[in-house]
Amino acid sequence: MASSVPSVPELAAEARRVYAQVFGEDAPQVAVCAPGRVNLIGEHTDYNQGFVLPMALPLVTVVVGSKTSGQDVTIVTTTKDAEEPWRVDFSLPSDGSPLSPGLPSWANYVKGVIQHYRAPPVPGFRAVIASSVPLGGGLSSSASLEVAFYTFLQQLKPDDGDKVSKALACQQAEHTHAGVPCGIMDQFVSVLGREGQALLIDCRSLEATPVPLADPGLVILITNSNVKHSLTGSEYPMRRRQCEEVASILGKASLRDVTMKDLDEARARLDDVTYRRARHVIEEIDRTVRAAEALKRGAYKEFGKLMVESHDSLRDLYEVSCSELDELVSAAMEVEGVFGSRMTGGGFGGCTVTLLQAHAIDRTILHIQERYSRSPTFYVTTPSEGARALGLS
């Protein structure tokens, strides 16, 4: 039924086994992990300075490794879906010159984190990566890798420990080395996630309000459409530019400061597509705040209704859904015990997130399998802990 996800200790054991295989006798000195995330509501609002409501997942990236003398770095990934080669060797520049991105692309996230680490210079090291976060599924495998690596570097050469600055450094890594102009949400929740809580993040002030989500009668089902998306394509940067264009025409710093009244008054100055993009963001910011309030009150039906409204808006106004995601949402909403369902992540494939009663999980999975034209993967999840160092015992 649901996919069985390796536990953190199992992933760490796998990484240690590969470490011994590649590097010989010495056991790694350090082990850390950082989670992927699912965004419950608030999609494409983070880079518009709005609100988002993500939670950290039990799906994590583990990094094990050791400091070496000298400037050489070797990184090995056990993720078979990653671009080959799965081993990368490079030297850290001694003159402080930047590490340039290259191939394989997965190593660029690591290079970016080294580049933006807040306690330079970074020592040489050997490391192995193992992850249970699916690549290209919209569950933030990239932020999970960035934050895990930053946490790893903190064990080798501590910085000041400021968590928000850590998230911002990891976001910078994605901008400069992976070429994705992402908002702050993914890195923020991977660093600051809490067990039993979603986080309402204000992406302008970077304040986070915990929203309890520990009701034992409730689960979050993530359904991976297994349709892959790549956000470095033109669509994501184009959406971001469209939003910035509207804010600029209206003389505002971001769409966070724009009301629907402002937008409607300026409609004659906007083309239809740009208007629809901005309308999604303005309404989604408002929906996210209302959804967090509903969750705090335990008003799950109300929360579910807002999830579906969010999906419809992403499909019709922002145009980042696809037929597979629409199919998954429709199928989930036909099952009794399901409160709400929507696409999550950047779009164009990836996952849906569904809020439902725990007792309805099996029949929901069965119904989706019957109705969906492809082979989905299911993860039954609850909010989990953020990035942390692991014991090596």
PDB file of C-alpha atoms in Angstrom, residues 51-215:
ATOM      1  CA  PHE A  51       2.651  33.157   3.887  1.00  0.00           C
ATOM      2  CA  VAL A  52       3.248  29.417   3.533  1.00  0.00           C
ATOM      3  CA  LEU A  53       2.213  26.493   5.736  1.00  0.00           C
ATOM      4  CA  PRO A  54       4.674  23.611   5.308  1.00  0.00           C
ATOM      5  CA  MET A  55       5.694  20.753   7.587  1.00  0.00           C
ATOM      6  CA  ALA A  56       8.934  18.791   7.742  1.00  0.00           C
ATOM      7  CA  LEU A  57       8.654  15.163   6.628  1.00  0.00           C
ATOM      8  CA  PRO A  58       9.981  11.858   7.942  1.00  0.00           C
ATOM      9  CA  LEU A  59      11.694  11.618   4.511  1.00  0.00           C
ATOM     10  CA  VAL A  60      15.269  12.840   5.019  1.00  0.00           C
ATOM     11  CA  THR A  61      18.725  13.244   3.522  1.00  0.00           C
ATOM     12  CA  VAL A  62      21.520  11.808   5.660  1.00  0.00           C
ATOM     13  CA  VAL A  63      25.167  12.852   5.305  1.00  0.00           C
ATOM     14  CA  VAL A  64      27.994  10.946   7.004  1.00  0.00           C
ATOM     15  CA  GLY A  65      31.649  11.851   6.717  1.00  0.00           C
ATOM     16  CA  SER A  66      34.890  13.109   8.179  1.00  0.00           C
ATOM     17  CA  LYS A  67      37.219  16.064   8.010  1.00  0.00           C
ATOM     18  CA  THR A  68      40.474  15.450   6.111  1.00  0.00           C
ATOM     19  CA  SER A  69      43.771  17.305   6.259  1.00  0.00           C
ATOM     20  CA  GLY A  70      44.229  19.473   3.192  1.00  0.00           C
ATOM     21  CA  GLN A  71      41.781  20.971   0.697  1.00  0.00           C
ATOM     22  CA  ASP A  72      40.413  17.916  -1.101  1.00  0.00           C
ATOM     23  CA  VAL A  73      36.715  17.031  -1.083  1.00  0.00           C
ATOM     24  CA  THR A  74      35.144  13.725  -2.116  1.00  0.00           C
ATOM     25  CA  ILE A  75      31.375  13.267  -2.107  1.00  0.00           C
ATOM     26  CA  VAL A  76      29.503  10.072  -2.978  1.00  0.00           C
ATOM     27  CA  THR A  77      25.736   9.800  -3.364  1.00  0.00           C
ATOM     28  CA  THR A  78      23.819   6.531  -2.955  1.00  0.00           C
ATOM     29  CA  THR A  79      20.772   8.038  -4.719  1.00  0.00           C
ATOM     30  CA  LYS A  80      20.398   5.929  -7.844  1.00  0.00           C
ATOM     31  CA  ASP A  81      18.038   8.468  -9.474  1.00  0.00           C
ATOM     32  CA  ALA A  82      20.767  11.121  -9.292  1.00  0.00           C
ATOM     33  CA  GLU A  83      22.699  12.073 -12.384  1.00  0.00           C
ATOM     34  CA  GLU A  84      25.933  10.127 -12.819  1.00  0.00           C
ATOM     35  CA  PRO A  85      28.734  10.134 -11.798  1.00  0.00           C
ATOM     36  CA  TRP A  86      27.754   9.316  -8.215  1.00  0.00           C
ATOM     37  CA  ARG A  87      31.201  10.278  -6.965  1.00  0.00           C
ATOM     38  CA  VAL A  88      32.664  13.784  -7.230  1.00  0.00           C
ATOM     39  CA  ASP A  89      36.190  14.927  -6.310  1.00  0.00           C
ATOM     40  CA  PHE A  90      37.321  18.544  -6.227  1.00  0.00           C
ATOM     41  CA  SER A  91      39.710  20.831  -4.351  1.00  0.00           C
ATOM     42  CA  LEU A  92      38.608  23.794  -2.278  1.00  0.00           C
ATOM     43  CA  PRO A  93      40.150  27.019  -3.636  1.00  0.00           C
ATOM     44  CA  SER A  94      42.776  28.278  -1.187  1.00  0.00           C
ATOM     45  CA  ASP A  95      42.532  31.858  -2.445  1.00  0.00           C
ATOM     46  CA  GLY A  96      38.811  32.203  -1.620  1.00  0.00           C
ATOM     47  CA  SER A  97      37.793  32.179  -5.302  1.00  0.00           C
ATOM     48  CA  PRO A  98      34.297  30.794  -5.933  1.00  0.00           C
ATOM     49  CA  LEU A  99      33.547  27.116  -6.551  1.00  0.00           C
ATOM     50  CA  SER A 100      31.929  26.990  -9.948  1.00  0.00           C
ATOM     51  CA  PRO A 101      28.917  24.816 -10.668  1.00  0.00           C
ATOM     52  CA  GLY A 102      29.272  21.988 -13.196  1.00  0.00           C
ATOM     53  CA  LEU A 103      28.270  18.373 -13.703  1.00  0.00           C
ATOM     54  CA  PRO A 104      26.816  16.257 -12.139  1.00  0.00           C
ATOM     55  CA  SER A 105      24.109  18.736 -11.169  1.00  0.00           C
ATOM     56  CA  TRP A 106      23.457  17.178  -7.704  1.00  0.00           C
ATOM     57  CA  ALA A 107      26.965  18.218  -6.609  1.00  0.00           C
ATOM     58  CA  ASN A 108      26.145  21.870  -7.324  1.00  0.00           C
ATOM     59  CA  TYR A 109      23.880  22.017  -4.254  1.00  0.00           C
ATOM     60  CA  VAL A 110      26.831  20.928  -2.123  1.00  0.00           C
ATOM     61  CA  LYS A 111      29.225  23.368  -3.811  1.00  0.00           C
ATOM     62  CA  GLY A 112      26.709  26.167  -3.250  1.00  0.00           C
ATOM     63  CA  VAL A 113      26.474  25.375   0.458  1.00  0.00           C
ATOM     64  CA  ILE A 114      30.281  25.343   0.781  1.00  0.00           C
ATOM     65  CA  GLN A 115      30.371  28.689  -1.046  1.00  0.00           C
ATOM     66  CA  HIS A 116      27.790  30.300   1.266  1.00  0.00           C
ATOM     67  CA  TYR A 117      28.831  28.620   4.533  1.00  0.00           C
ATOM     68  CA  ARG A 118      28.942  31.260   7.238  1.00  0.00           C
ATOM     69  CA  ALA A 119      32.228  30.225   8.925  1.00  0.00           C
ATOM     70  CA  PRO A 120      34.747  29.974   6.083  1.00  0.00           C
ATOM     71  CA  PRO A 121      37.144  28.557   5.142  1.00  0.00           C
ATOM     72  CA  VAL A 122      35.660  25.065   5.019  1.00  0.00           C
ATOM     73  CA  PRO A 123      38.124  22.189   5.653  1.00  0.00           C
ATOM     74  CA  GLY A 124      38.593  19.290   3.228  1.00  0.00           C
ATOM     75  CA  PHE A 125      36.261  16.326   3.854  1.00  0.00           C
ATOM     76  CA  ARG A 126      34.911  13.014   2.620  1.00  0.00           C
ATOM     77  CA  ALA A 127      31.178  12.413   2.731  1.00  0.00           C
ATOM     78  CA  VAL A 128      28.447   9.999   1.660  1.00  0.00           C
ATOM     79  CA  ILE A 129      24.841  11.070   0.998  1.00  0.00           C
ATOM     80  CA  ALA A 130      21.819   8.781   1.428  1.00  0.00           C
ATOM     81  CA  SER A 131      18.267  10.068   0.990  1.00  0.00           C
ATOM     82  CA  SER A 132      14.666   8.892   1.195  1.00  0.00           C
ATOM     83  CA  VAL A 133      13.322  12.136  -0.363  1.00  0.00           C
ATOM     84  CA  PRO A 134      12.258  11.382  -3.962  1.00  0.00           C
ATOM     85  CA  LEU A 135      14.004  13.521  -6.587  1.00  0.00           C
ATOM     86  CA  GLY A 136      11.806  15.873  -8.607  1.00  0.00           C
ATOM     87  CA  GLY A 137       8.724  15.039  -6.570  1.00  0.00           C
ATOM     88  CA  GLY A 138       8.065  18.501  -5.166  1.00  0.00           C
ATOM     89  CA  LEU A 139       9.065  17.392  -1.636  1.00  0.00           C
ATOM     90  CA  SER A 140      12.224  19.458  -1.662  1.00  0.00           C
ATOM     91  CA  SER A 141      14.990  16.940  -2.090  1.00  0.00           C
ATOM     92  CA  SER A 142      17.228  19.920  -2.989  1.00  0.00           C
ATOM     93  CA  ALA A 143      16.647  21.880   0.254  1.00  0.00           C
ATOM     94  CA  SER A 144      16.975  18.658   2.224  1.00  0.00           C
ATOM     95  CA  LEU A 145      20.415  18.086   0.644  1.00  0.00           C
ATOM     96  CA  GLU A 146      21.507  21.702   1.134  1.00  0.00           C
ATOM     97  CA  VAL A 147      20.434  21.837   4.775  1.00  0.00           C
ATOM     98  CA  ALA A 148      21.910  18.394   5.539  1.00  0.00           C
ATOM     99  CA  PHE A 149      25.232  19.520   4.079  1.00  0.00           C
ATOM    100  CA  TYR A 150      25.187  22.801   5.966  1.00  0.00           C
ATOM    101  CA  THR A 151      24.502  20.838   9.172  1.00  0.00           C
ATOM    102  CA  PHE A 152      27.409  18.531   8.284  1.00  0.00           C
ATOM    103  CA  LEU A 153      29.764  21.523   7.849  1.00  0.00           C
ATOM    104  CA  GLN A 154      28.575  22.873  11.220  1.00  0.00           C
ATOM    105  CA  GLN A 155      29.955  19.705  12.849  1.00  0.00           C
ATOM    106  CA  LEU A 156      33.311  20.082  11.064  1.00  0.00           C
ATOM    107  CA  LYS A 157      33.706  23.823  11.673  1.00  0.00           C
ATOM    108  CA  PRO A 158      30.916  25.418  13.748  1.00  0.00           C
ATOM    109  CA  ASP A 159      29.306  28.716  12.736  1.00  0.00           C
ATOM    110  CA  ASP A 160      27.302  30.904  15.160  1.00  0.00           C
ATOM    111  CA  GLY A 161      24.355  28.469  15.084  1.00  0.00           C
ATOM    112  CA  ASP A 162      21.769  31.031  13.877  1.00  0.00           C
ATOM    113  CA  LYS A 163      19.020  28.974  12.253  1.00  0.00           C
ATOM    114  CA  VAL A 164      17.378  31.606  10.069  1.00  0.00           C
ATOM    115  CA  SER A 165      20.775  32.670   8.674  1.00  0.00           C
ATOM    116  CA  LYS A 166      21.490  28.995   7.963  1.00  0.00           C
ATOM    117  CA  ALA A 167      18.260  28.691   5.939  1.00  0.00           C
ATOM    118  CA  LEU A 168      19.090  31.892   4.034  1.00  0.00           C
ATOM    119  CA  ALA A 169      22.601  30.618   3.206  1.00  0.00           C
ATOM    120  CA  CYS A 170      21.112  27.383   1.827  1.00  0.00           C
ATOM    121  CA  GLN A 171      18.608  29.385  -0.241  1.00  0.00           C
ATOM    122  CA  GLN A 172      21.527  31.406  -1.664  1.00  0.00           C
ATOM    123  CA  ALA A 173      23.260  28.140  -2.570  1.00  0.00           C
ATOM    124  CA  GLU A 174      20.261  27.141  -4.694  1.00  0.00           C
ATOM    125  CA  HIS A 175      20.145  30.558  -6.381  1.00  0.00           C
ATOM    126  CA  THR A 176      23.836  30.746  -7.308  1.00  0.00           C
ATOM    127  CA  HIS A 177      24.754  27.107  -7.944  1.00  0.00           C
ATOM    128  CA  ALA A 178      21.540  25.376  -9.042  1.00  0.00           C
ATOM    129  CA  GLY A 179      20.104  28.367 -10.894  1.00  0.00           C
ATOM    130  CA  VAL A 180      16.685  28.160  -9.202  1.00  0.00           C
ATOM    131  CA  PRO A 181      15.371  31.518  -7.880  1.00  0.00           C
ATOM    132  CA  CYS A 182      13.463  29.752  -5.073  1.00  0.00           C
ATOM    133  CA  GLY A 183      11.771  31.396  -2.092  1.00  0.00           C
ATOM    134  CA  ILE A 184      12.849  30.680   1.496  1.00  0.00           C
ATOM    135  CA  MET A 185      10.169  28.144   2.494  1.00  0.00           C
ATOM    136  CA  ASP A 186      11.934  24.853   1.723  1.00  0.00           C
ATOM    137  CA  GLN A 187      15.203  25.590   3.476  1.00  0.00           C
ATOM    138  CA  PHE A 188      13.426  27.304   6.382  1.00  0.00           C
ATOM    139  CA  VAL A 189      11.201  24.360   7.298  1.00  0.00           C
ATOM    140  CA  SER A 190      14.022  21.843   6.750  1.00  0.00           C
ATOM    141  CA  VAL A 191      16.051  23.764   9.358  1.00  0.00           C
ATOM    142  CA  LEU A 192      13.233  24.708  11.768  1.00  0.00           C
ATOM    143  CA  GLY A 193      10.641  21.925  11.387  1.00  0.00           C
ATOM    144  CA  ARG A 194       9.099  20.527  14.561  1.00  0.00           C
ATOM    145  CA  GLU A 195       7.530  17.176  15.344  1.00  0.00           C
ATOM    146  CA  GLY A 196       3.716  17.379  15.590  1.00  0.00           C
ATOM    147  CA  GLN A 197       3.592  20.908  14.141  1.00  0.00           C
ATOM    148  CA  ALA A 198       3.227  22.645  10.808  1.00  0.00           C
ATOM    149  CA  LEU A 199       4.893  26.067  10.510  1.00  0.00           C
ATOM    150  CA  LEU A 200       3.099  29.191   9.330  1.00  0.00           C
ATOM    151  CA  ILE A 201       6.015  31.129   7.854  1.00  0.00           C
ATOM    152  CA  ASP A 202       5.836  34.812   7.047  1.00  0.00           C
ATOM    153  CA  CYS A 203       8.279  34.969   4.128  1.00  0.00           C
ATOM    154  CA  ARG A 204       8.724  38.737   4.527  1.00  0.00           C
ATOM    155  CA  SER A 205       9.589  38.970   8.238  1.00  0.00           C
ATOM    156  CA  LEU A 206      10.855  35.338   8.423  1.00  0.00           C
ATOM    157  CA  GLU A 207       8.792  34.790  11.551  1.00  0.00           C
ATOM    158  CA  ALA A 208       7.429  31.281  12.035  1.00  0.00           C
ATOM    159  CA  THR A 209       4.337  30.402  14.064  1.00  0.00           C
ATOM    160  CA  PRO A 210       3.946  26.733  15.044  1.00  0.00           C
ATOM    161  CA  VAL A 211       0.526  25.310  14.180  1.00  0.00           C
ATOM    162  CA  PRO A 212      -0.267  22.087  16.104  1.00  0.00           C
ATOM    163  CA  LEU A 213      -0.930  19.112  13.842  1.00  0.00           C
ATOM    164  CA  ALA A 214      -0.683  16.182  16.209  1.00  0.00           C
ATOM    165  CA  ASP A 215      -4.293  14.887  16.210  1.00  0.00           C
TER     166      ASP A 215
END
